[in-house]
PDB file of C-alpha atoms in Angstrom:
ATOM      1  CA  ASP C   1      19.427  26.042 115.920  1.00  0.00           C
ATOM      2  CA  ALA C   2      22.256  23.982 115.969  1.00  0.00           C
ATOM      3  CA  LYS C   3      24.883  24.013 113.093  1.00  0.00           C
ATOM      4  CA  THR C   4      25.754  20.795 111.056  1.00  0.00           C
ATOM      5  CA  THR C   5      28.379  19.552 109.055  1.00  0.00           C
ATOM      6  CA  GLN C   6      28.265  17.489 106.084  1.00  0.00           C
ATOM      7  CA  PRO C   7      30.649  16.249 103.512  1.00  0.00           C
ATOM      8  CA  PRO C   8      30.161  18.187 100.165  1.00  0.00           C
ATOM      9  CA  SER C   9      29.920  15.058  98.070  1.00  0.00           C
ATOM     10  CA  MET C  10      29.432  11.493  97.765  1.00  0.00           C
ATOM     11  CA  ASP C  11      29.226   8.781  95.334  1.00  0.00           C
ATOM     12  CA  CYS C  12      27.482   5.314  95.838  1.00  0.00           C
ATOM     13  CA  ALA C  13      26.967   2.472  93.411  1.00  0.00           C
ATOM     14  CA  GLU C  14      23.401   1.569  92.371  1.00  0.00           C
ATOM     15  CA  GLY C  15      22.056  -1.188  94.543  1.00  0.00           C
ATOM     16  CA  ARG C  16      24.383  -0.290  97.483  1.00  0.00           C
ATOM     17  CA  ALA C  17      23.240   1.603 100.502  1.00  0.00           C
ATOM     18  CA  ALA C  18      24.015   4.944 100.726  1.00  0.00           C
ATOM     19  CA  ASN C  19      25.319   6.243 103.996  1.00  0.00           C
ATOM     20  CA  LEU C  20      25.259  10.012 104.555  1.00  0.00           C
ATOM     21  CA  PRO C  21      26.781  11.222 107.600  1.00  0.00           C
ATOM     22  CA  CYS C  22      25.884  14.515 109.476  1.00  0.00           C
ATOM     23  CA  ASN C  23      27.859  16.023 112.306  1.00  0.00           C
ATOM     24  CA  HIS C  24      25.839  18.238 114.854  1.00  0.00           C
ATOM     25  CA  SER C  25      27.933  18.316 118.114  1.00  0.00           C
ATOM     26  CA  THR C  26      26.316  21.378 119.520  1.00  0.00           C
ATOM     27  CA  ILE C  27      22.767  19.923 119.315  1.00  0.00           C
ATOM     28  CA  SER C  28      20.891  20.475 122.459  1.00  0.00           C
ATOM     29  CA  GLY C  29      18.399  18.260 124.121  1.00  0.00           C
ATOM     30  CA  ASN C  30      15.219  19.124 122.348  1.00  0.00           C
ATOM     31  CA  GLU C  31      16.312  19.567 119.005  1.00  0.00           C
ATOM     32  CA  TYR C  32      15.369  17.101 116.389  1.00  0.00           C
ATOM     33  CA  VAL C  33      17.414  16.069 113.295  1.00  0.00           C
ATOM     34  CA  TYR C  34      15.535  16.633 110.103  1.00  0.00           C
ATOM     35  CA  TRP C  35      16.658  15.189 106.469  1.00  0.00           C
ATOM     36  CA  TYR C  36      15.460  16.664 103.093  1.00  0.00           C
ATOM     37  CA  ARG C  37      16.687  15.974  99.584  1.00  0.00           C
ATOM     38  CA  GLN C  38      16.303  18.131  96.682  1.00  0.00           C
ATOM     39  CA  ILE C  39      16.505  16.316  93.169  1.00  0.00           C
ATOM     40  CA  HIS C  40      17.850  18.777  90.408  1.00  0.00           C
ATOM     41  CA  SER C  41      15.298  21.427  89.227  1.00  0.00           C
ATOM     42  CA  GLN C  42      12.680  20.543  92.003  1.00  0.00           C
ATOM     43  CA  GLY C  43      11.950  21.725  95.563  1.00  0.00           C
ATOM     44  CA  PRO C  44      13.423  20.055  98.693  1.00  0.00           C
ATOM     45  CA  GLN C  45      11.522  16.856  99.760  1.00  0.00           C
ATOM     46  CA  TYR C  46      11.244  15.735 103.466  1.00  0.00           C
ATOM     47  CA  ILE C  47      12.841  12.281 104.059  1.00  0.00           C
ATOM     48  CA  ILE C  48      12.746  11.713 107.933  1.00  0.00           C
ATOM     49  CA  HIS C  49      13.223  12.938 111.373  1.00  0.00           C
ATOM     50  CA  GLY C  50      14.344  11.858 114.750  1.00  0.00           C
ATOM     51  CA  LEU C  51      15.145  13.041 118.367  1.00  0.00           C
ATOM     52  CA  LYS C  52      17.206  10.175 119.922  1.00  0.00           C
ATOM     53  CA  ASN C  53      15.769   6.757 118.723  1.00  0.00           C
ATOM     54  CA  ASN C  54      16.609   5.380 115.254  1.00  0.00           C
ATOM     55  CA  GLU C  55      13.878   5.845 112.899  1.00  0.00           C
ATOM     56  CA  THR C  56      12.942   4.093 109.483  1.00  0.00           C
ATOM     57  CA  ASN C  57      10.343   4.849 106.984  1.00  0.00           C
ATOM     58  CA  GLU C  58       9.624   3.731 103.324  1.00  0.00           C
ATOM     59  CA  MET C  59      12.411   5.976 102.119  1.00  0.00           C
ATOM     60  CA  ALA C  60      15.328   5.611 104.477  1.00  0.00           C
ATOM     61  CA  SER C  61      16.701   4.659 108.066  1.00  0.00           C
ATOM     62  CA  LEU C  62      18.006   7.308 110.361  1.00  0.00           C
ATOM     63  CA  ILE C  63      20.661   6.213 112.950  1.00  0.00           C
ATOM     64  CA  ILE C  64      21.476   8.681 115.639  1.00  0.00           C
ATOM     65  CA  THR C  65      24.534   8.163 118.101  1.00  0.00           C
ATOM     66  CA  GLU C  66      24.005   7.808 121.533  1.00  0.00           C
ATOM     67  CA  ASP C  67      25.357  11.166 122.425  1.00  0.00           C
ATOM     68  CA  ARG C  68      23.317  12.641 119.498  1.00  0.00           C
ATOM     69  CA  LYS C  69      26.376  14.392 118.134  1.00  0.00           C
ATOM     70  CA  SER C  70      26.176  12.728 114.762  1.00  0.00           C
ATOM     71  CA  SER C  71      23.757  10.711 112.655  1.00  0.00           C
ATOM     72  CA  THR C  72      23.700   8.834 109.367  1.00  0.00           C
ATOM     73  CA  LEU C  73      21.044   8.815 106.955  1.00  0.00           C
ATOM     74  CA  ILE C  74      20.820   5.491 105.001  1.00  0.00           C
ATOM     75  CA  LEU C  75      19.232   4.800 101.730  1.00  0.00           C
ATOM     76  CA  PRO C  76      19.263   1.011 101.763  1.00  0.00           C
ATOM     77  CA  HIS C  77      19.252   0.208  98.068  1.00  0.00           C
ATOM     78  CA  ALA C  78      20.120   3.291  96.208  1.00  0.00           C
ATOM     79  CA  THR C  79      18.772   3.784  92.654  1.00  0.00           C
ATOM     80  CA  LEU C  80      19.685   6.439  90.055  1.00  0.00           C
ATOM     81  CA  ARG C  81      16.570   8.446  91.241  1.00  0.00           C
ATOM     82  CA  ASP C  82      18.404   8.963  94.760  1.00  0.00           C
ATOM     83  CA  THR C  83      20.869  11.323  93.148  1.00  0.00           C
ATOM     84  CA  ALA C  84      20.242  14.371  94.829  1.00  0.00           C
ATOM     85  CA  VAL C  85      21.603  16.929  97.491  1.00  0.00           C
ATOM     86  CA  TYR C  86      20.852  15.769 100.892  1.00  0.00           C
ATOM     87  CA  TYR C  87      20.280  18.063 103.535  1.00  0.00           C
ATOM     88  CA  CYS C  88      20.665  17.607 107.495  1.00  0.00           C
ATOM     89  CA  ILE C  89      18.896  19.954 109.675  1.00  0.00           C
ATOM     90  CA  VAL C  90      18.817  20.428 113.161  1.00  0.00           C
ATOM     91  CA  ARG C  91      15.757  22.294 114.935  1.00  0.00           C
ATOM     92  CA  VAL C  92      13.534  22.504 117.935  1.00  0.00           C
ATOM     93  CA  ASN C  93      10.000  21.460 116.821  1.00  0.00           C
ATOM     94  CA  ASN C  94       7.810  23.816 118.337  1.00  0.00           C
ATOM     95  CA  PHE C  95       5.196  26.263 117.329  1.00  0.00           C
ATOM     96  CA  GLY C  96       6.794  29.639 116.687  1.00  0.00           C
ATOM     97  CA  ASN C  97       9.935  28.159 115.380  1.00  0.00           C
ATOM     98  CA  GLU C  98       8.803  26.914 112.049  1.00  0.00           C
ATOM     99  CA  LYS C  99      12.113  28.007 110.223  1.00  0.00           C
ATOM    100  CA  LEU C 100      14.370  25.526 108.535  1.00  0.00           C
ATOM    101  CA  THR C 101      17.983  26.467 108.222  1.00  0.00           C
ATOM    102  CA  PHE C 102      19.357  24.631 105.143  1.00  0.00           C
ATOM    103  CA  GLY C 103      23.146  24.316 104.773  1.00  0.00           C
ATOM    104  CA  THR C 104      24.879  23.371 101.583  1.00  0.00           C
ATOM    105  CA  GLY C 105      24.323  19.619 102.256  1.00  0.00           C
ATOM    106  CA  THR C 106      26.045  16.569 100.357  1.00  0.00           C
ATOM    107  CA  ARG C 107      25.693  16.049  96.864  1.00  0.00           C
ATOM    108  CA  LEU C 108      24.964  12.216  96.310  1.00  0.00           C
ATOM    109  CA  THR C 109      25.641  10.625  92.922  1.00  0.00           C
ATOM    110  CA  ILE C 110      24.646   7.175  92.196  1.00  0.00           C
ATOM    111  CA  ILE C 111      26.731   5.385  90.030  1.00  0.00           C
ATOM    112  CA  PRO C 112      25.230   2.886  87.534  1.00  0.00           C
TER     113      PRO C 112
ATOM    114  CA  ASP X   1      -0.700  14.449  98.500  1.00  0.00           C
ATOM    115  CA  VAL X   2      -0.060  17.888  99.748  1.00  0.00           C
ATOM    116  CA  LYS X   3       0.421  19.944  96.436  1.00  0.00           C
ATOM    117  CA  VAL X   4       2.381  23.465  96.524  1.00  0.00           C
ATOM    118  CA  THR X   5       2.251  25.186  93.190  1.00  0.00           C
ATOM    119  CA  GLN X   6       4.161  28.406  92.014  1.00  0.00           C
ATOM    120  CA  SER X   7       2.652  30.736  89.158  1.00  0.00           C
ATOM    121  CA  SER X   8       5.704  30.152  87.081  1.00  0.00           C
ATOM    122  CA  ARG X   9       8.820  27.881  86.622  1.00  0.00           C
ATOM    123  CA  TYR X  10      11.012  30.454  84.871  1.00  0.00           C
ATOM    124  CA  LEU X  11      10.645  34.248  84.725  1.00  0.00           C
ATOM    125  CA  VAL X  12      12.638  37.048  83.160  1.00  0.00           C
ATOM    126  CA  LYS X  13      12.153  40.638  84.385  1.00  0.00           C
ATOM    127  CA  ARG X  14      13.922  43.928  83.774  1.00  0.00           C
ATOM    128  CA  THR X  15      15.724  46.059  86.609  1.00  0.00           C
ATOM    129  CA  GLY X  16      13.142  48.269  88.085  1.00  0.00           C
ATOM    130  CA  GLU X  17      10.058  45.945  87.566  1.00  0.00           C
ATOM    131  CA  LYS X  18       7.625  44.935  89.944  1.00  0.00           C
ATOM    132  CA  VAL X  19       7.375  41.094  90.400  1.00  0.00           C
ATOM    133  CA  PHE X  20       4.691  39.182  91.916  1.00  0.00           C
ATOM    134  CA  LEU X  21       5.589  35.359  92.525  1.00  0.00           C
ATOM    135  CA  GLU X  22       2.539  33.456  93.805  1.00  0.00           C
ATOM    136  CA  CYS X  23       2.310  30.432  95.541  1.00  0.00           C
ATOM    137  CA  VAL X  24      -0.883  28.297  96.409  1.00  0.00           C
ATOM    138  CA  GLN X  25      -1.210  25.187  98.599  1.00  0.00           C
ATOM    139  CA  ASP X  26      -4.250  22.587  98.782  1.00  0.00           C
ATOM    140  CA  MET X  27      -3.977  21.281 102.236  1.00  0.00           C
ATOM    141  CA  ASP X  28      -5.295  23.965 104.550  1.00  0.00           C
ATOM    142  CA  HIS X  29      -1.796  24.741 105.981  1.00  0.00           C
ATOM    143  CA  GLU X  30      -1.602  27.480 108.170  1.00  0.00           C
ATOM    144  CA  ASN X  31       2.375  28.192 107.665  1.00  0.00           C
ATOM    145  CA  MET X  32       3.788  29.205 104.391  1.00  0.00           C
ATOM    146  CA  PHE X  33       7.392  30.222 103.855  1.00  0.00           C
ATOM    147  CA  TRP X  34       9.420  31.976 100.945  1.00  0.00           C
ATOM    148  CA  TYR X  35      13.012  30.956 100.551  1.00  0.00           C
ATOM    149  CA  ARG X  36      15.576  32.001  97.891  1.00  0.00           C
ATOM    150  CA  GLN X  37      18.332  29.495  96.670  1.00  0.00           C
ATOM    151  CA  ASP X  38      21.763  30.463  95.338  1.00  0.00           C
ATOM    152  CA  PRO X  39      24.734  28.495  94.521  1.00  0.00           C
ATOM    153  CA  GLY X  40      26.931  28.149  97.695  1.00  0.00           C
ATOM    154  CA  LEU X  41      24.464  29.855 100.062  1.00  0.00           C
ATOM    155  CA  GLY X  42      21.791  27.225 100.269  1.00  0.00           C
ATOM    156  CA  LEU X  43      18.125  27.988 100.870  1.00  0.00           C
ATOM    157  CA  ARG X  44      17.666  31.283 103.034  1.00  0.00           C
ATOM    158  CA  LEU X  45      14.336  32.263 104.339  1.00  0.00           C
ATOM    159  CA  ILE X  46      12.874  35.591 103.056  1.00  0.00           C
ATOM    160  CA  TYR X  47       9.694  35.639 104.711  1.00  0.00           C
ATOM    161  CA  PHE X  48       7.094  33.258 106.339  1.00  0.00           C
ATOM    162  CA  SER X  49       3.352  33.437 107.463  1.00  0.00           C
ATOM    163  CA  TYR X  50       1.707  31.466 110.093  1.00  0.00           C
ATOM    164  CA  ASP X  51      -1.800  32.818 109.346  1.00  0.00           C
ATOM    165  CA  VAL X  52      -3.970  34.871 106.958  1.00  0.00           C
ATOM    166  CA  LYS X  53      -2.548  38.499 107.094  1.00  0.00           C
ATOM    167  CA  MET X  54       0.442  37.394 109.432  1.00  0.00           C
ATOM    168  CA  LYS X  55       3.710  37.709 108.394  1.00  0.00           C
ATOM    169  CA  GLU X  56       7.437  37.449 109.866  1.00  0.00           C
ATOM    170  CA  LYS X  57      10.783  38.417 108.654  1.00  0.00           C
ATOM    171  CA  GLY X  58      13.090  35.753 107.609  1.00  0.00           C
ATOM    172  CA  ASP X  59      16.929  35.914 107.390  1.00  0.00           C
ATOM    173  CA  ILE X  60      16.896  38.210 104.251  1.00  0.00           C
ATOM    174  CA  PRO X  61      13.827  40.234 103.888  1.00  0.00           C
ATOM    175  CA  GLU X  62      15.271  43.450 102.661  1.00  0.00           C
ATOM    176  CA  GLY X  63      13.903  44.208  98.821  1.00  0.00           C
ATOM    177  CA  TYR X  64      11.087  41.849  99.537  1.00  0.00           C
ATOM    178  CA  SER X  65       7.472  42.179 100.932  1.00  0.00           C
ATOM    179  CA  VAL X  66       4.839  39.553 101.019  1.00  0.00           C
ATOM    180  CA  SER X  67       0.950  39.137 100.794  1.00  0.00           C
ATOM    181  CA  ARG X  68      -1.314  36.627 102.593  1.00  0.00           C
ATOM    182  CA  GLU X  69      -5.001  37.410 102.120  1.00  0.00           C
ATOM    183  CA  LYS X  70      -6.304  33.807 101.916  1.00  0.00           C
ATOM    184  CA  LYS X  71      -4.896  30.763 103.796  1.00  0.00           C
ATOM    185  CA  GLU X  72      -4.173  28.945 100.497  1.00  0.00           C
ATOM    186  CA  ARG X  73      -2.150  31.692  98.844  1.00  0.00           C
ATOM    187  CA  PHE X  74       1.221  33.398  99.630  1.00  0.00           C
ATOM    188  CA  SER X  75       2.520  36.165  97.323  1.00  0.00           C
ATOM    189  CA  LEU X  76       6.247  37.328  97.244  1.00  0.00           C
ATOM    190  CA  ILE X  77       6.703  40.967  95.971  1.00  0.00           C
ATOM    191  CA  LEU X  78       9.736  42.414  94.649  1.00  0.00           C
ATOM    192  CA  GLU X  79       8.844  46.287  94.638  1.00  0.00           C
ATOM    193  CA  SER X  80      11.795  47.075  92.177  1.00  0.00           C
ATOM    194  CA  ALA X  81      13.616  43.903  90.882  1.00  0.00           C
ATOM    195  CA  SER X  82      17.343  44.204  90.728  1.00  0.00           C
ATOM    196  CA  THR X  83      20.010  41.844  89.329  1.00  0.00           C
ATOM    197  CA  ASN X  84      21.070  40.530  92.707  1.00  0.00           C
ATOM    198  CA  GLN X  85      17.694  39.255  92.852  1.00  0.00           C
ATOM    199  CA  THR X  86      18.450  36.918  90.205  1.00  0.00           C
ATOM    200  CA  SER X  87      17.579  33.531  91.972  1.00  0.00           C
ATOM    201  CA  MET X  88      15.547  30.669  92.626  1.00  0.00           C
ATOM    202  CA  TYR X  89      12.635  31.131  94.525  1.00  0.00           C
ATOM    203  CA  LEU X  90      10.939  28.210  96.598  1.00  0.00           C
ATOM    204  CA  CYS X  91       7.511  28.282  98.182  1.00  0.00           C
ATOM    205  CA  ALA X  92       6.842  25.907 101.104  1.00  0.00           C
ATOM    206  CA  SER X  93       3.672  25.345 103.355  1.00  0.00           C
ATOM    207  CA  LYS X  94       3.532  23.334 106.808  1.00  0.00           C
ATOM    208  CA  GLY X  95       0.424  22.427 109.063  1.00  0.00           C
ATOM    209  CA  LEU X  96       0.238  23.046 112.770  1.00  0.00           C
ATOM    210  CA  GLY X  97       0.590  20.595 115.646  1.00  0.00           C
ATOM    211  CA  ARG X  98       2.228  17.237 115.043  1.00  0.00           C
ATOM    212  CA  GLU X  99       2.812  17.877 111.170  1.00  0.00           C
ATOM    213  CA  VAL X 100       6.604  18.408 110.999  1.00  0.00           C
ATOM    214  CA  ARG X 101       7.624  18.563 107.367  1.00  0.00           C
ATOM    215  CA  GLN X 102       7.442  21.507 105.108  1.00  0.00           C
ATOM    216  CA  TYR X 103       6.175  20.570 101.708  1.00  0.00           C
ATOM    217  CA  PHE X 104       7.873  22.605  98.988  1.00  0.00           C
ATOM    218  CA  GLY X 105       6.685  23.621  95.530  1.00  0.00           C
ATOM    219  CA  PRO X 106       8.925  23.098  92.250  1.00  0.00           C
ATOM    220  CA  GLY X 107      10.483  26.685  92.381  1.00  0.00           C
ATOM    221  CA  THR X 108      10.466  29.687  90.104  1.00  0.00           C
ATOM    222  CA  ARG X 109      13.821  30.829  88.665  1.00  0.00           C
ATOM    223  CA  LEU X 110      13.701  34.321  88.163  1.00  0.00           C
ATOM    224  CA  THR X 111      16.302  36.480  86.146  1.00  0.00           C
ATOM    225  CA  VAL X 112      16.627  40.141  86.434  1.00  0.00           C
ATOM    226  CA  THR X 113      18.105  41.567  83.490  1.00  0.00           C
TER     227      THR X 113
END
């Protein structure tokens, strides 16, 4: 699985959009980008994933650059409950490769 | 909603004890995983299982074993606990096919003294 690089920490004002970047310059053509988050004292929670097109769900939007070497997770209206560590993971999505390799992620703090 | 439960949130054991961590999922998922999480190291995969009685080593299986006798239950066993196994242990499950996400339990914080 390709390696990812994320800033160790970020702050965002409550109510503003939080934009979390992830660099995955060695991504291969069949690797997906996944985002999970981990709120303090809880297990990680799936947020969103994508291959090449931008994706949106009820939690967030995922913007993947055209060359797929980087992506941005967007939380459109951040709340205090979004304070968490956010993990960007790149992996092939197929049977037999079920492992998720978590890095150290970005610690996002939402400021009141 | 998928629910993954772990037998304990906090556990304190002595060096040399045999420790069982239990994980149960209620969504009939084929795949189950055990991770440990340590500061600065992220989550690391210990073992996973893709079917009853099947298991595969992850990245750090040394000192651990697992058991999956029933589909819904995946146990992590520390045969002889050591202080370097003090950690947060997380269980996860995942279905097959189009299911892409792993569902995590709340974690067990194990302290070995």
